Amino acid sequence: MTSRLFAICFRATRPSELARFWSGVLGWEVAGGADEGAALLSPGGTGFRIRFLPGQEPKTGQNRAHFDLTSSSPEDQQQTVARALEYGGRHIDVGQQPEEGHVVLADPDGNEFCVIEPGNTFLADTGFIGALACDGTQEVGYFWSAALRWPLVWDQDEETAIQSPDGGTKITWGGPPVAPKTGPNRLSFELELPSGADREAEIDRLVALGATLPEADETDESDDSRVLMLDPDGNEFFVQGPRQ
């Protein structure tokens, strides 16, 4: 039985504050307690949640993944940008050109995200979080398509994208060149097994698809409830047992 994408996790120096920022920008409800970190629940309880977990890793360069937020009109785009700035976001320069229509911002912890201009056909009908845009290879796009059993909705010029059969946010990978990894990612996936599933069998399936189990060391966050794994590009993700 295939595990599902339960959450996109942020490692944050101040998890509760970052949760309040994203709750204000997205309009998602805050849930969770001190033990498991703050979390945002998607409207209607469908799709993934966003979790904010404590982490003190210094930020070195751009994240390997960022959210692309959609806009229905120029005014809507301006309102999203204004709301993000009000909650503590800021404008940043990552090399975007003046003629480009999207706005590049950072949240209070320095994580990049974009507010996309209206009329973007690729993100049509995806919802407010149009995409989690990732720096990654074609191989890793194929891996996650098979791992989640989400179909490829783009596969061209080594760029890939997948989307749940139920629709919603796309996950995209931009192809080469992929920047070298300099430390643990601030954003990672958390998968959850369905009730009654065999976790070891699922881990074996993911390994057969191209994932690896890291050697145990001080960075290994595996425990009895979840297992740390690496995808083919070396990105951390977790496999979580069924939640009670």
Tab-separated table of N, CA and C in Angstrom, residues 1-7 9 35-36 49 51 53 144 189-200 202-203 206 221-229 237-244:
chain	number	residue	atom	x	y	z
A	1	MET	N	0.849	-1.194	0.000
A	1	MET	CA	0.000	0.000	0.000
A	1	MET	C	0.886	1.246	0.000
A	2	THR	N	0.617	2.188	-0.880
A	2	THR	CA	1.462	3.354	-1.058
A	2	THR	C	1.223	4.380	0.031
A	3	SER	N	2.311	4.934	0.559
A	3	SER	CA	2.175	6.038	1.494
A	3	SER	C	1.759	7.293	0.736
A	4	ARG	N	1.178	8.233	1.454
A	4	ARG	CA	0.697	9.467	0.827
A	4	ARG	C	1.528	10.649	1.322
A	5	LEU	N	1.482	11.738	0.570
A	5	LEU	CA	2.142	12.953	1.012
A	5	LEU	C	1.319	13.556	2.144
A	6	PHE	N	1.814	13.417	3.362
A	6	PHE	CA	1.103	13.922	4.530
A	6	PHE	C	1.394	15.395	4.760
A	7	ALA	N	2.665	15.804	4.609
A	7	ALA	CA	3.030	17.180	4.932
A	7	ALA	C	4.260	17.612	4.155
A	9	CYS	N	7.303	19.914	5.194
A	9	CYS	CA	7.847	20.357	6.478
A	9	CYS	C	8.892	21.443	6.270
A	35	ASP	N	4.748	19.561	21.128
A	35	ASP	CA	5.539	18.349	20.925
A	35	ASP	C	5.787	18.055	19.453
A	36	GLU	N	4.791	18.307	18.613
A	36	GLU	CA	4.929	17.942	17.206
A	36	GLU	C	5.188	19.146	16.315
A	49	ARG	N	-0.701	18.909	4.559
A	49	ARG	CA	-0.596	19.994	5.522
A	49	ARG	C	0.816	20.555	5.452
A	51	ARG	N	3.930	21.610	7.942
A	51	ARG	CA	4.418	21.491	9.314
A	51	ARG	C	5.654	22.358	9.511
A	53	LEU	N	8.820	22.628	12.041
A	53	LEU	CA	9.569	21.885	13.042
A	53	LEU	C	10.815	22.671	13.441
A	144	TRP	N	9.532	10.537	-7.680
A	144	TRP	CA	8.383	10.953	-6.866
A	144	TRP	C	7.057	10.634	-7.543
A	189	PHE	N	9.680	16.472	2.519
A	189	PHE	CA	8.397	15.774	2.462
A	189	PHE	C	8.268	14.828	3.659
A	190	GLU	N	7.051	14.698	4.151
A	190	GLU	CA	6.729	13.665	5.141
A	190	GLU	C	5.612	12.806	4.567
A	191	LEU	N	5.900	11.515	4.415
A	191	LEU	CA	4.921	10.573	3.902
A	191	LEU	C	4.274	9.843	5.069
A	192	GLU	N	3.028	9.462	4.892
A	192	GLU	CA	2.308	8.713	5.927
A	192	GLU	C	1.754	7.433	5.331
A	193	LEU	N	1.962	6.347	6.059
A	193	LEU	CA	1.430	5.058	5.635
A	193	LEU	C	-0.044	4.933	6.008
A	194	PRO	N	-0.823	4.267	5.191
A	194	PRO	CA	-2.213	4.001	5.568
A	194	PRO	C	-2.286	2.973	6.683
A	195	SER	N	-3.405	2.964	7.367
A	195	SER	CA	-3.597	2.023	8.462
A	195	SER	C	-3.437	0.589	7.973
A	196	GLY	N	-2.668	-0.197	8.739
A	196	GLY	CA	-2.473	-1.595	8.407
A	196	GLY	C	-1.362	-1.865	7.423
A	197	ALA	N	-0.688	-0.808	6.936
A	197	ALA	CA	0.378	-1.006	5.950
A	197	ALA	C	1.649	-1.512	6.620
A	198	ASP	N	2.464	-2.185	5.857
A	198	ASP	CA	3.740	-2.722	6.318
A	198	ASP	C	4.825	-1.691	6.007
A	199	ARG	N	5.363	-1.053	7.058
A	199	ARG	CA	6.336	0.016	6.838
A	199	ARG	C	7.603	-0.508	6.177
A	200	GLU	N	8.067	-1.664	6.593
A	200	GLU	CA	9.291	-2.209	6.000
A	200	GLU	C	9.101	-2.502	4.516
A	202	GLU	N	7.073	-0.913	2.545
A	202	GLU	CA	7.048	0.379	1.853
A	202	GLU	C	8.451	0.950	1.718
A	203	ILE	N	9.271	0.820	2.737
A	203	ILE	CA	10.658	1.282	2.641
A	203	ILE	C	11.390	0.520	1.542
A	206	LEU	N	10.359	1.918	-1.805
A	206	LEU	CA	10.984	3.208	-2.092
A	206	LEU	C	12.465	3.036	-2.456
A	221	GLU	N	17.559	11.540	11.794
A	221	GLU	CA	16.416	11.834	12.658
A	221	GLU	C	15.409	10.697	12.678
A	222	SER	N	15.793	9.543	12.231
A	222	SER	CA	14.890	8.408	12.288
A	222	SER	C	14.595	8.048	13.739
A	223	ASP	N	13.389	7.578	13.996
A	223	ASP	CA	13.026	7.092	15.320
A	223	ASP	C	11.980	6.000	15.144
A	224	ASP	N	11.347	5.610	16.238
A	224	ASP	CA	10.386	4.510	16.159
A	224	ASP	C	9.151	4.874	15.348
A	225	SER	N	8.846	6.183	15.229
A	225	SER	CA	7.627	6.585	14.547
A	225	SER	C	7.836	6.959	13.095
A	226	ARG	N	9.070	7.341	12.721
A	226	ARG	CA	9.311	7.737	11.342
A	226	ARG	C	10.748	7.425	10.941
A	227	VAL	N	10.926	7.209	9.648
A	227	VAL	CA	12.222	6.814	9.112
A	227	VAL	C	12.708	7.886	8.144
A	228	LEU	N	13.949	8.313	8.323
A	228	LEU	CA	14.572	9.262	7.418
A	228	LEU	C	15.099	8.530	6.192
A	229	MET	N	14.797	9.068	4.995
A	229	MET	CA	15.301	8.510	3.749
A	229	MET	C	15.789	9.655	2.865
A	237	PHE	N	13.639	12.979	3.182
A	237	PHE	CA	12.198	12.861	3.389
A	237	PHE	C	11.957	11.819	4.463
A	238	PHE	N	10.747	11.784	4.996
A	238	PHE	CA	10.441	10.915	6.125
A	238	PHE	C	9.245	10.038	5.794
A	239	VAL	N	9.283	8.813	6.287
A	239	VAL	CA	8.158	7.886	6.185
A	239	VAL	C	7.610	7.701	7.582
A	240	GLN	N	6.360	8.112	7.752
A	240	GLN	CA	5.707	8.137	9.060
A	240	GLN	C	4.675	7.011	9.117
A	241	GLY	N	4.620	6.321	10.235
A	241	GLY	CA	3.604	5.310	10.426
A	241	GLY	C	2.216	5.918	10.512
A	242	PRO	N	1.170	5.100	10.454
A	242	PRO	CA	-0.203	5.634	10.535
A	242	PRO	C	-0.390	6.401	11.836
A	243	ARG	N	-1.037	7.565	11.760
A	243	ARG	CA	-1.320	8.367	12.949
A	243	ARG	C	-2.585	7.886	13.614
A	244	GLN	N	-2.560	7.908	14.919
A	244	GLN	CA	-3.721	7.426	15.670
A	244	GLN	C	-4.797	8.504	15.744
